[in-house]
mmCIF file with all atom_site columns, C-alpha atoms in Angstrom:
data_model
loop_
_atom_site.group_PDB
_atom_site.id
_atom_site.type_symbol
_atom_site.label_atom_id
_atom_site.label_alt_id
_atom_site.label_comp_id
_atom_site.label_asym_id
_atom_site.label_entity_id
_atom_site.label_seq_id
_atom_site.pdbx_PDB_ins_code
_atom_site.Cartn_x
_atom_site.Cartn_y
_atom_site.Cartn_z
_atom_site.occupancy
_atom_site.B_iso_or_equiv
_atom_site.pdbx_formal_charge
_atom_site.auth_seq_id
_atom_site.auth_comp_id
_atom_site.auth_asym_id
_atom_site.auth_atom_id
_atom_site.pdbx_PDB_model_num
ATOM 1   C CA . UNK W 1 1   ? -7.320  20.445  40.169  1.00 0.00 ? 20  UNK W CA 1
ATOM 2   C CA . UNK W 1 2   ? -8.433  23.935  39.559  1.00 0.00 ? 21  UNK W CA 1
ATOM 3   C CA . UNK W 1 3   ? -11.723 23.934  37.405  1.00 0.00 ? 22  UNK W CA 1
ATOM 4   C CA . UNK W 1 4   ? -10.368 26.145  34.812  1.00 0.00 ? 23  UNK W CA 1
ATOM 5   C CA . UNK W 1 5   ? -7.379  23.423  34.174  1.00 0.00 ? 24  UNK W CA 1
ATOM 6   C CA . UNK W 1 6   ? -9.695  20.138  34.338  1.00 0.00 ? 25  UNK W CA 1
ATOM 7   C CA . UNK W 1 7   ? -11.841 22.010  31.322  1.00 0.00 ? 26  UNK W CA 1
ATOM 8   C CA . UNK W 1 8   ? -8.267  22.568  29.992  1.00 0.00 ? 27  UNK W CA 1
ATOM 9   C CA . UNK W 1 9   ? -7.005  18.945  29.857  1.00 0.00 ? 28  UNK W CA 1
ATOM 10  C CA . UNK W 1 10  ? -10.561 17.802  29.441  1.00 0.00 ? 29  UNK W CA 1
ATOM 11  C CA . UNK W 1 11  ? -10.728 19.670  26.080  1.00 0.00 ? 30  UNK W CA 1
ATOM 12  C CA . UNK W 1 12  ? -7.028  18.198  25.555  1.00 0.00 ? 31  UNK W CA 1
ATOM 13  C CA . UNK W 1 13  ? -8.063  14.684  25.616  1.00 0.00 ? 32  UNK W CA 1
ATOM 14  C CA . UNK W 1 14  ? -11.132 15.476  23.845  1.00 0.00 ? 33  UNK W CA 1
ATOM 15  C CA . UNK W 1 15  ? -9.174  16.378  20.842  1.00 0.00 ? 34  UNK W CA 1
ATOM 16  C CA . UNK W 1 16  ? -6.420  13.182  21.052  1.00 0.00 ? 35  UNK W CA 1
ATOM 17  C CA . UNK W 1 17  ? -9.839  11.519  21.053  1.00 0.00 ? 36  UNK W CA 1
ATOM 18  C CA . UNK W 1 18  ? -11.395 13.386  17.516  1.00 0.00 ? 37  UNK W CA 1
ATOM 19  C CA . UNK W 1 19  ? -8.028  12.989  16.504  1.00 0.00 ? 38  UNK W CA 1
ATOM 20  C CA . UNK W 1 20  ? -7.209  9.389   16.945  1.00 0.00 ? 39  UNK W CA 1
ATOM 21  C CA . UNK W 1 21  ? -10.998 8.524   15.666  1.00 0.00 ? 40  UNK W CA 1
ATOM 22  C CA . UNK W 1 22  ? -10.206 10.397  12.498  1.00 0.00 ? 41  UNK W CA 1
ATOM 23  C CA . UNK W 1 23  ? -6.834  9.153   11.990  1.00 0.00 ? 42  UNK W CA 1
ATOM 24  C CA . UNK W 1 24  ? -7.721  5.670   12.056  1.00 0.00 ? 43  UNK W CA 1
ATOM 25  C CA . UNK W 1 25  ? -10.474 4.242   9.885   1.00 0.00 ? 44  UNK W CA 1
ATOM 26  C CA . UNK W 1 26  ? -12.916 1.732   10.919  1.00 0.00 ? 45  UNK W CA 1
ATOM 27  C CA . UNK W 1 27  ? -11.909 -2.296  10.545  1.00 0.00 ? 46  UNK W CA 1
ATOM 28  C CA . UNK W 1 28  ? -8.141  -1.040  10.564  1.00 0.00 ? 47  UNK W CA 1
ATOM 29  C CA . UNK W 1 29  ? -6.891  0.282   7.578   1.00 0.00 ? 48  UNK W CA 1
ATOM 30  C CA . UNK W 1 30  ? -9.670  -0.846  5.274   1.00 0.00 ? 49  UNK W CA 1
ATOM 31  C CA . UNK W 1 31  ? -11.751 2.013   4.341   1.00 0.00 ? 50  UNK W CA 1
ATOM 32  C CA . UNK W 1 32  ? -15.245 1.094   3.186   1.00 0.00 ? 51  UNK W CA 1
ATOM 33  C CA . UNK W 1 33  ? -15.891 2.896   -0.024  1.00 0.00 ? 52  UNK W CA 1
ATOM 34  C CA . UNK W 1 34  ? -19.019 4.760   0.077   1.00 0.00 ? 53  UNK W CA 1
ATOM 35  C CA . UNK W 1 35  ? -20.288 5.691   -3.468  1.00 0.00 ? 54  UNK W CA 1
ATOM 36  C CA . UNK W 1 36  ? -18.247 6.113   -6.745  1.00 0.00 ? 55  UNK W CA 1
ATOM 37  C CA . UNK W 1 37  ? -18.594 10.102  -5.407  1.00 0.00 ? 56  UNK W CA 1
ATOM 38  C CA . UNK W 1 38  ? -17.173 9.725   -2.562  1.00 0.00 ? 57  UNK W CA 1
ATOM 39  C CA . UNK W 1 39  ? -14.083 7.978   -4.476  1.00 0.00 ? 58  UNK W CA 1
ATOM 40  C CA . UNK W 1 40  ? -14.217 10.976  -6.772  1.00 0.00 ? 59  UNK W CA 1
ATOM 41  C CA . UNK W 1 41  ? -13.731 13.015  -4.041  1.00 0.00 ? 60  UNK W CA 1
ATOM 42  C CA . UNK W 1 42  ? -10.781 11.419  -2.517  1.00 0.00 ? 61  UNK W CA 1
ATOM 43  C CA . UNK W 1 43  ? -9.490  11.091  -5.990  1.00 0.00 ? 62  UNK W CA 1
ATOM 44  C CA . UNK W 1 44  ? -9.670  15.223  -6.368  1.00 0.00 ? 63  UNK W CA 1
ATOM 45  C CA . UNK W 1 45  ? -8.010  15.941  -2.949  1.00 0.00 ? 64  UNK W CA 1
ATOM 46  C CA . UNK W 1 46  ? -4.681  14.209  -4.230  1.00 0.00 ? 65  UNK W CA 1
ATOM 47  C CA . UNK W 1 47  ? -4.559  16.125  -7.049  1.00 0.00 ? 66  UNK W CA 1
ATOM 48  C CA . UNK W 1 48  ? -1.355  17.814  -7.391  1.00 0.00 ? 67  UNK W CA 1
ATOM 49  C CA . UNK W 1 49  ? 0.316   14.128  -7.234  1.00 0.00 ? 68  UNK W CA 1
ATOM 50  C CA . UNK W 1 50  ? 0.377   11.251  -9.298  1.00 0.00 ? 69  UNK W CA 1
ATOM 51  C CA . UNK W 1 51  ? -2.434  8.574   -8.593  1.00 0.00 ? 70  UNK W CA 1
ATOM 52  C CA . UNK W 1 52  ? -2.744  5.248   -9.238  1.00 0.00 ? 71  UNK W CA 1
ATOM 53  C CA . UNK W 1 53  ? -5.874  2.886   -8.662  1.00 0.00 ? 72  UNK W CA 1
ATOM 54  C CA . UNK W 1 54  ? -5.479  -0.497  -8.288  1.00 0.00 ? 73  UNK W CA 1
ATOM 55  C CA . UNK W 1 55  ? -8.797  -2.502  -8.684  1.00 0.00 ? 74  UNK W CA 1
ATOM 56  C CA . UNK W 1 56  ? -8.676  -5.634  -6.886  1.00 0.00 ? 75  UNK W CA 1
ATOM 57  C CA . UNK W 1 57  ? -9.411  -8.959  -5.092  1.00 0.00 ? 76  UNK W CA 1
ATOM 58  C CA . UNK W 1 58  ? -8.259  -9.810  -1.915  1.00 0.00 ? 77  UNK W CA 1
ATOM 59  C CA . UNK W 1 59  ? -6.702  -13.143 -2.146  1.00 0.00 ? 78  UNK W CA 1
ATOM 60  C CA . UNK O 2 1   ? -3.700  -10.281 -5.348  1.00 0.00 ? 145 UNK O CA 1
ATOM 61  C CA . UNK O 2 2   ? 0.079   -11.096 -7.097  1.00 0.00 ? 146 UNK O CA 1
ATOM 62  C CA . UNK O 2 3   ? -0.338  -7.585  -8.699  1.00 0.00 ? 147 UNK O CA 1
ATOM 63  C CA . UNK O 2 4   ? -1.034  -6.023  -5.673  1.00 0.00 ? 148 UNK O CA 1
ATOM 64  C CA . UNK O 2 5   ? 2.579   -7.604  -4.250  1.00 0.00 ? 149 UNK O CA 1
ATOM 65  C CA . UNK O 2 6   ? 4.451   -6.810  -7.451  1.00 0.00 ? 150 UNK O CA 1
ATOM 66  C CA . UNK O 2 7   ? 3.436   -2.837  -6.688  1.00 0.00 ? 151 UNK O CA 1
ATOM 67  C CA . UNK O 2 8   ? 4.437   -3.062  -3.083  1.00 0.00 ? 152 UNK O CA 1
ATOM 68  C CA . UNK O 2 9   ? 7.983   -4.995  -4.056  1.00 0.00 ? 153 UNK O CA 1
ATOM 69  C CA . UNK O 2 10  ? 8.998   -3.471  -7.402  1.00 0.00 ? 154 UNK O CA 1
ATOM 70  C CA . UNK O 2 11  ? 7.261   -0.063  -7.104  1.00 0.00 ? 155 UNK O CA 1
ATOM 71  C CA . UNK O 2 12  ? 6.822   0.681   -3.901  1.00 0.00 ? 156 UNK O CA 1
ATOM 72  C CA . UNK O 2 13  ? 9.760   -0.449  -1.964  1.00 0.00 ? 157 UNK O CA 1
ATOM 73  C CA . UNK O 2 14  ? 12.483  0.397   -3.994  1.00 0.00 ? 158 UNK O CA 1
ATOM 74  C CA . UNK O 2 15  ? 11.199  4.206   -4.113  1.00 0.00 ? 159 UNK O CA 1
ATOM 75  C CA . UNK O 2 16  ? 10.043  5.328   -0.964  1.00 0.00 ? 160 UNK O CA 1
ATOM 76  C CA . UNK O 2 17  ? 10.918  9.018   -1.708  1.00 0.00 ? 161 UNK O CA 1
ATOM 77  C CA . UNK O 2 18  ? 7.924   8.749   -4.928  1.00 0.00 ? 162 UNK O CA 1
ATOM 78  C CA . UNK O 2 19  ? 5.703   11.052  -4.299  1.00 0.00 ? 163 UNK O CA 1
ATOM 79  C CA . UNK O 2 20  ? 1.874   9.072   -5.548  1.00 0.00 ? 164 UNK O CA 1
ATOM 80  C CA . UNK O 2 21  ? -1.125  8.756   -4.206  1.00 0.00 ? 165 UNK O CA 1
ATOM 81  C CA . UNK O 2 22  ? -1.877  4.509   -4.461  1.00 0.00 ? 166 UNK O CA 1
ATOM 82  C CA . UNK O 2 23  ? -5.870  3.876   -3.843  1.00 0.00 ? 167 UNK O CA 1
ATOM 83  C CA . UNK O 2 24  ? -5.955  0.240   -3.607  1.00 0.00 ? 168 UNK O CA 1
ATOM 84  C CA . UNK O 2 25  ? -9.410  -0.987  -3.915  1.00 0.00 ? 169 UNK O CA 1
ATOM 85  C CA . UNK O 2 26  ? -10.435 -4.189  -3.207  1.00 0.00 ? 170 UNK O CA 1
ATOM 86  C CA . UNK O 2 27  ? -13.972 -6.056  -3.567  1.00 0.00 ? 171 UNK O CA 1
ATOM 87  C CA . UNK O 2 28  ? -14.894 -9.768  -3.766  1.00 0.00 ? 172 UNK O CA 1
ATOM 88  C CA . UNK O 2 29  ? -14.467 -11.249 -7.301  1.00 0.00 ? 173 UNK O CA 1
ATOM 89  C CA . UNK O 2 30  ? -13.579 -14.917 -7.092  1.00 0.00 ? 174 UNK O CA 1
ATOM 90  C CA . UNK O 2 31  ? -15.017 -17.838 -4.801  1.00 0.00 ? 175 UNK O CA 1
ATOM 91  C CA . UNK O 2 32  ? -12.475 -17.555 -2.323  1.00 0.00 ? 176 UNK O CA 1
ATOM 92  C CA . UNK O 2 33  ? -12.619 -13.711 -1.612  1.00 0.00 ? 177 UNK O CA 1
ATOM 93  C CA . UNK O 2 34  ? -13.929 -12.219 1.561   1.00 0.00 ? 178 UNK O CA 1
ATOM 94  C CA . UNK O 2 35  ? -13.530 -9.263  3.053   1.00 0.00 ? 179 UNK O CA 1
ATOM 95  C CA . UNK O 2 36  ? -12.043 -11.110 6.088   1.00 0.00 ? 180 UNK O CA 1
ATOM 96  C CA . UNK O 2 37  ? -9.287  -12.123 3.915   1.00 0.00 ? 181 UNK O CA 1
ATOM 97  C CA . UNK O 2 38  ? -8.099  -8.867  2.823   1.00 0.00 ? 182 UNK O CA 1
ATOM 98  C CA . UNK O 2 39  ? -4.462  -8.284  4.654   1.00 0.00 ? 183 UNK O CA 1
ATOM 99  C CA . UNK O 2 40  ? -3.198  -4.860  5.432   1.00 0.00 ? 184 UNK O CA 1
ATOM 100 C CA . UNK O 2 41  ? 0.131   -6.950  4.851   1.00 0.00 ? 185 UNK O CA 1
ATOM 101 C CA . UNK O 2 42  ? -0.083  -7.149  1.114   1.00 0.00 ? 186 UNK O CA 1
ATOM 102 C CA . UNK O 2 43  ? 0.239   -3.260  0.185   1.00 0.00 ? 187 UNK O CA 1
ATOM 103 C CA . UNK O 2 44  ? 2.157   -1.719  3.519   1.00 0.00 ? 188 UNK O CA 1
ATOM 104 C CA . UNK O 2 45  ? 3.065   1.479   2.620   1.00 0.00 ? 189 UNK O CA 1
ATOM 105 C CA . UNK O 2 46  ? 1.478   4.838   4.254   1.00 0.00 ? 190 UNK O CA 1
ATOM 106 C CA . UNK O 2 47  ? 1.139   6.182   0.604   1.00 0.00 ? 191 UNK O CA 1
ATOM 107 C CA . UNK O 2 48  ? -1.332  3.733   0.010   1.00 0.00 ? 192 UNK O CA 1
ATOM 108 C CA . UNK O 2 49  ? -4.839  3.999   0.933   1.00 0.00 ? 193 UNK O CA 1
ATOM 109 C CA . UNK O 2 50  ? -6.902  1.106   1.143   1.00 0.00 ? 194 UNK O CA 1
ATOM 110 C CA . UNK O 2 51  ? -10.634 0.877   0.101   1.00 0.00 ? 195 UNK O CA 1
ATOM 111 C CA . UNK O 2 52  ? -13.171 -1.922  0.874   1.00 0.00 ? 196 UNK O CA 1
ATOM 112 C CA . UNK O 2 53  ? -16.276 -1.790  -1.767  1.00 0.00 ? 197 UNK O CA 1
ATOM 113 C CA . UNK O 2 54  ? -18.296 -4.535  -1.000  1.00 0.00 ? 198 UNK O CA 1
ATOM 114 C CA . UNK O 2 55  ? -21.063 -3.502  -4.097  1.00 0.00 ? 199 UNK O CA 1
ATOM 115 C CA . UNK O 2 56  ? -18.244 -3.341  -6.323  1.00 0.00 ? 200 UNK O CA 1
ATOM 116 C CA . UNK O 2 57  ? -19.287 0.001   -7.456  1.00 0.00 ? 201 UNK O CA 1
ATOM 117 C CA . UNK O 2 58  ? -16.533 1.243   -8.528  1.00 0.00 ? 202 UNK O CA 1
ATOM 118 C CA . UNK O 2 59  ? -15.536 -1.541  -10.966 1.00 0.00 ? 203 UNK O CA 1
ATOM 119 C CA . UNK O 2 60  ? -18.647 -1.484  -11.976 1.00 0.00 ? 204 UNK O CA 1
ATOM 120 C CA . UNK O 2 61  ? -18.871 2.388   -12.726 1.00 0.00 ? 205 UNK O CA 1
ATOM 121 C CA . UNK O 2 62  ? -15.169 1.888   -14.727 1.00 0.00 ? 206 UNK O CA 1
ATOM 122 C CA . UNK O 2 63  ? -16.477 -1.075  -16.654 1.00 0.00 ? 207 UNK O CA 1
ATOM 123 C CA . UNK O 2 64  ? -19.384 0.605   -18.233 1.00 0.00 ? 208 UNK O CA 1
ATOM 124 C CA . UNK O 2 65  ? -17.116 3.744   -19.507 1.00 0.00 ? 209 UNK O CA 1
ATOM 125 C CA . UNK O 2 66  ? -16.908 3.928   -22.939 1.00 0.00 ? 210 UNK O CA 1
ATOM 126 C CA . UNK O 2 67  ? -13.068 5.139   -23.341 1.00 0.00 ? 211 UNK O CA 1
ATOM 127 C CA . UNK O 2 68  ? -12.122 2.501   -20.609 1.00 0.00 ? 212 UNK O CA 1
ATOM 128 C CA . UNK O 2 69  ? -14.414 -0.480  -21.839 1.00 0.00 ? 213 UNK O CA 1
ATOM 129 C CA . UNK O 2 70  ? -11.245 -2.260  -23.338 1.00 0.00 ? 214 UNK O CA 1
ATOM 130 C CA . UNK O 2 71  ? -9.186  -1.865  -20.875 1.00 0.00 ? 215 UNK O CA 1
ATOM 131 C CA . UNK O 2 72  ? -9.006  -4.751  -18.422 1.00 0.00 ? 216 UNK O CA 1
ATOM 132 C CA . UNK O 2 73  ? -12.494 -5.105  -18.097 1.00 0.00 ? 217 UNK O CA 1
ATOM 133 C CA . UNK O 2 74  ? -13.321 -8.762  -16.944 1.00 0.00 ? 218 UNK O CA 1
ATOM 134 C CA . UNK O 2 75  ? -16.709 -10.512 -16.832 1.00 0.00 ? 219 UNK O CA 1
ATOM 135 C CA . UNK O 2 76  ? -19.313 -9.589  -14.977 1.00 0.00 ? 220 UNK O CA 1
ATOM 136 C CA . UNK O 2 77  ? -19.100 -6.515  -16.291 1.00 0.00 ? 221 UNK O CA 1
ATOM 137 C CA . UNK O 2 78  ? -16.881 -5.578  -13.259 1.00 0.00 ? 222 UNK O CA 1
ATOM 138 C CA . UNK O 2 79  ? -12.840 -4.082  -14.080 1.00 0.00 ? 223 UNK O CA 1
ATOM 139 C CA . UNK O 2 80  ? -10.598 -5.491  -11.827 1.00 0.00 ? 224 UNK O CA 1
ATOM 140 C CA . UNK O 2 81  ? -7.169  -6.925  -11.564 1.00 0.00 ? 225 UNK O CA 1
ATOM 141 C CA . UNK O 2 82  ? -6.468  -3.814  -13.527 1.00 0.00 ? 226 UNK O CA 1
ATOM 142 C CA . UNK O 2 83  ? -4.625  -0.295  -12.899 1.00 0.00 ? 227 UNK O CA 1
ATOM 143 C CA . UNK O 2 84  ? -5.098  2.826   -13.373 1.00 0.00 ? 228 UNK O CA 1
ATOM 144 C CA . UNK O 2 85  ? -2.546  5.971   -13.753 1.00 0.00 ? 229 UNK O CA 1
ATOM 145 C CA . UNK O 2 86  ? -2.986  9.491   -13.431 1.00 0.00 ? 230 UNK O CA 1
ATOM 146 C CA . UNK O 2 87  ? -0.833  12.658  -13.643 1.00 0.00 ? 231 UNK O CA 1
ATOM 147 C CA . UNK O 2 88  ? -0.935  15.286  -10.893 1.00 0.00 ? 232 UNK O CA 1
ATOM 148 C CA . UNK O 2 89  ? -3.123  17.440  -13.094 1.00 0.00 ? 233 UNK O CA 1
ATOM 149 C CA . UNK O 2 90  ? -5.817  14.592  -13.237 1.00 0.00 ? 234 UNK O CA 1
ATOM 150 C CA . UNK O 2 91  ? -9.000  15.458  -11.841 1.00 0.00 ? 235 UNK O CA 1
ATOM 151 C CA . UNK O 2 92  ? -12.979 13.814  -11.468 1.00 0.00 ? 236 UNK O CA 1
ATOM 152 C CA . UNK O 2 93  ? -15.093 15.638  -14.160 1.00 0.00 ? 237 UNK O CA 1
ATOM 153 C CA . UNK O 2 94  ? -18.525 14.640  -15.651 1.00 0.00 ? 238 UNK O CA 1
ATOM 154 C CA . UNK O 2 95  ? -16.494 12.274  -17.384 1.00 0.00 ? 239 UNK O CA 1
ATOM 155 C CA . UNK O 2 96  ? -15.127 10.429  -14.870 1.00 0.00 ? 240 UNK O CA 1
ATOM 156 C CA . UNK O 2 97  ? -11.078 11.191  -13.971 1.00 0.00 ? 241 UNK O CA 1
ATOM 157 C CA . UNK O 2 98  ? -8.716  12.446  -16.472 1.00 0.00 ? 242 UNK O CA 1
ATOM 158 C CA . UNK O 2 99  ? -6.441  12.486  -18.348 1.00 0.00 ? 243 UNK O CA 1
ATOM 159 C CA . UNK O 2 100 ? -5.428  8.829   -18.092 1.00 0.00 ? 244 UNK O CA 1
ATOM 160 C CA . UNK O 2 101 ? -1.691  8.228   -18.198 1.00 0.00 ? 245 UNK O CA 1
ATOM 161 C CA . UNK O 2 102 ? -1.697  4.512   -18.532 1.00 0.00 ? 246 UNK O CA 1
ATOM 162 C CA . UNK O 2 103 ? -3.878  1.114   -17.901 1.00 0.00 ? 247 UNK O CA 1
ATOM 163 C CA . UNK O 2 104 ? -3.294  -2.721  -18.078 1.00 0.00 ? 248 UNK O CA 1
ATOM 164 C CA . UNK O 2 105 ? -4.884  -5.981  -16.985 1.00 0.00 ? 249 UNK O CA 1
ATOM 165 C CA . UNK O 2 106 ? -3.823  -8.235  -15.541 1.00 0.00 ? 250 UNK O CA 1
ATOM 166 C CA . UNK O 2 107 ? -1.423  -6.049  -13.379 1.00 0.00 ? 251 UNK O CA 1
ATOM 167 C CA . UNK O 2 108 ? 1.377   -8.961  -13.585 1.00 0.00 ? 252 UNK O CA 1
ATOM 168 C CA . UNK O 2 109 ? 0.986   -9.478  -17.217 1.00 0.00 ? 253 UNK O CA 1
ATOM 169 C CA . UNK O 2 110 ? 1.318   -5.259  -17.924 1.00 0.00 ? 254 UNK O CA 1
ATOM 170 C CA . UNK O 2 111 ? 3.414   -4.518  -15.186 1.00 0.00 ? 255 UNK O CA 1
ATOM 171 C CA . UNK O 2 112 ? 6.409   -3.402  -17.280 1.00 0.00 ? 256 UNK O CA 1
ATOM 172 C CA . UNK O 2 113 ? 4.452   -1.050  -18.697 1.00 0.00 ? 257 UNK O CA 1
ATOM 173 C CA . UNK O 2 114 ? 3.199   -0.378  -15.526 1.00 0.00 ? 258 UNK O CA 1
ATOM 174 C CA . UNK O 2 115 ? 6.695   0.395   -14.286 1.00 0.00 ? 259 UNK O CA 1
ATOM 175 C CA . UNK O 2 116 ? 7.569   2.984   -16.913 1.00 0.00 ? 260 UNK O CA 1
ATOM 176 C CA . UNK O 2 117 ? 4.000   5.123   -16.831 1.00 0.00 ? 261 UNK O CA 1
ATOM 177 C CA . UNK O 2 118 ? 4.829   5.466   -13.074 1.00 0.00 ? 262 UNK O CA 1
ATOM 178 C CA . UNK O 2 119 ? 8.653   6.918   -13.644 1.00 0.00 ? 263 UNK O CA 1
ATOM 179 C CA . UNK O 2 120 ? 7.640   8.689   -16.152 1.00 0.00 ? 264 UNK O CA 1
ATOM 180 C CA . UNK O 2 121 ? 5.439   10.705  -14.025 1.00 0.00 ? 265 UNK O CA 1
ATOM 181 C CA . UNK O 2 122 ? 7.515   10.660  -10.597 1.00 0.00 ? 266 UNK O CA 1
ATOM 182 C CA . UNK O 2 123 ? 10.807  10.764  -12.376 1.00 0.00 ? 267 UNK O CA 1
ATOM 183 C CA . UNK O 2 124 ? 14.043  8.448   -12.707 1.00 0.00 ? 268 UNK O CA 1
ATOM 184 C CA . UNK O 2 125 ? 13.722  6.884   -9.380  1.00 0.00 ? 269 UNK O CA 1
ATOM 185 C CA . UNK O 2 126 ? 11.502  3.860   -10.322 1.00 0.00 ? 270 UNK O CA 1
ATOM 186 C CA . UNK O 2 127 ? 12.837  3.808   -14.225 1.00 0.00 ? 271 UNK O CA 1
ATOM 187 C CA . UNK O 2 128 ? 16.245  2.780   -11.965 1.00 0.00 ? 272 UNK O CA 1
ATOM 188 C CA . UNK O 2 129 ? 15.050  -0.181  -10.335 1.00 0.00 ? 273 UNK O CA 1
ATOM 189 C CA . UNK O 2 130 ? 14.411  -3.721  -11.684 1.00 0.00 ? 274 UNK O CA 1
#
């Protein structure tokens, strides 16, 4: 493989990497909640939609 | 976690074109909770997102509002088993979020009321269903 096309599908697979890291939060998908600001801030980039929050216990 | 079932069944299911955002957070509140027995199972739905907070901050934080303090707030001094609705227009001020379109605790016990805040905001889809 040329070296110009193995930095070329390196940089490919970097990015299905970043992308599959970000797409899938840690423990599943269970998100550990950071701060009551970090909520806020989720809570702000759905605006434009209706929201509800559920507060609860797992079993 | 029966209110958390009733949203995925009567809410949820029957209305997959509603467009909400559903932040479901959990946190430990009786004996038998753990975070190892949270199940993605429960709420299954990709419109749902699913938040672990082990300090219980956020309950916390909505338990000690003044404008929220009688609504579902349950020893402790921690809200939970409760929900919370919010219009499109709803944002996080100083305040805390806002407007509030509707609240109840326990989520089985207001859950009719529950259903009709929700299609009144994302229309005559969910008003249609059981």
């Amino acid at each position: 493989m040329k070296p110009a096309r193995r930095l070329l599908a390196t940089a490919a697979a970097l990015l299905v990497l970043v992308g599959c890291a970000r797409a899938t939060p840690p423990d599943g998908r269970l998100e550990e909640l950071a701060s009551v600001d970090a909520f806020a801030r989720r809570f702000d980039e759905a605006r434009g939609k209706p929201r509800l929050l559920l507060l609860l216990s797992p079993t | 976690m029966a209110g958390a079932r009733w949203v995925q069944r009567e809410i949820l299911e029957p209305n997959p074109e509603a467009d909400l955002v559903v932040f479901a957070v959990s946190f430990d509140m009786l004996m038998t909770d753990s975070r190892a027995g949270w199940s993605a199972e429960t709420l299954h739905d990709p419109r749902v997102v699913h938040l672990w907070d082990g300090e219980r901050a956020l309950g916390r934080w909505f338990a000690e509002q003044p404008r929220l303090r009688e609504r579902g707030l349950v020893g402790d001094g921690v809200m939970w088993d409760t929900w919370l609705l919010f219009g499109p227009d709803a944002r996080w001020s100083a305040d805390g979020p806002g407007p509030l379109s509707g609240a109840g605790h326990t989520i089985v016990r207001t859950r009719r009321q529950l259903r009709e805040e929700v299609a009144a905001l994302v229309g005559s889809a969910v008003a249609a269903s059981r």
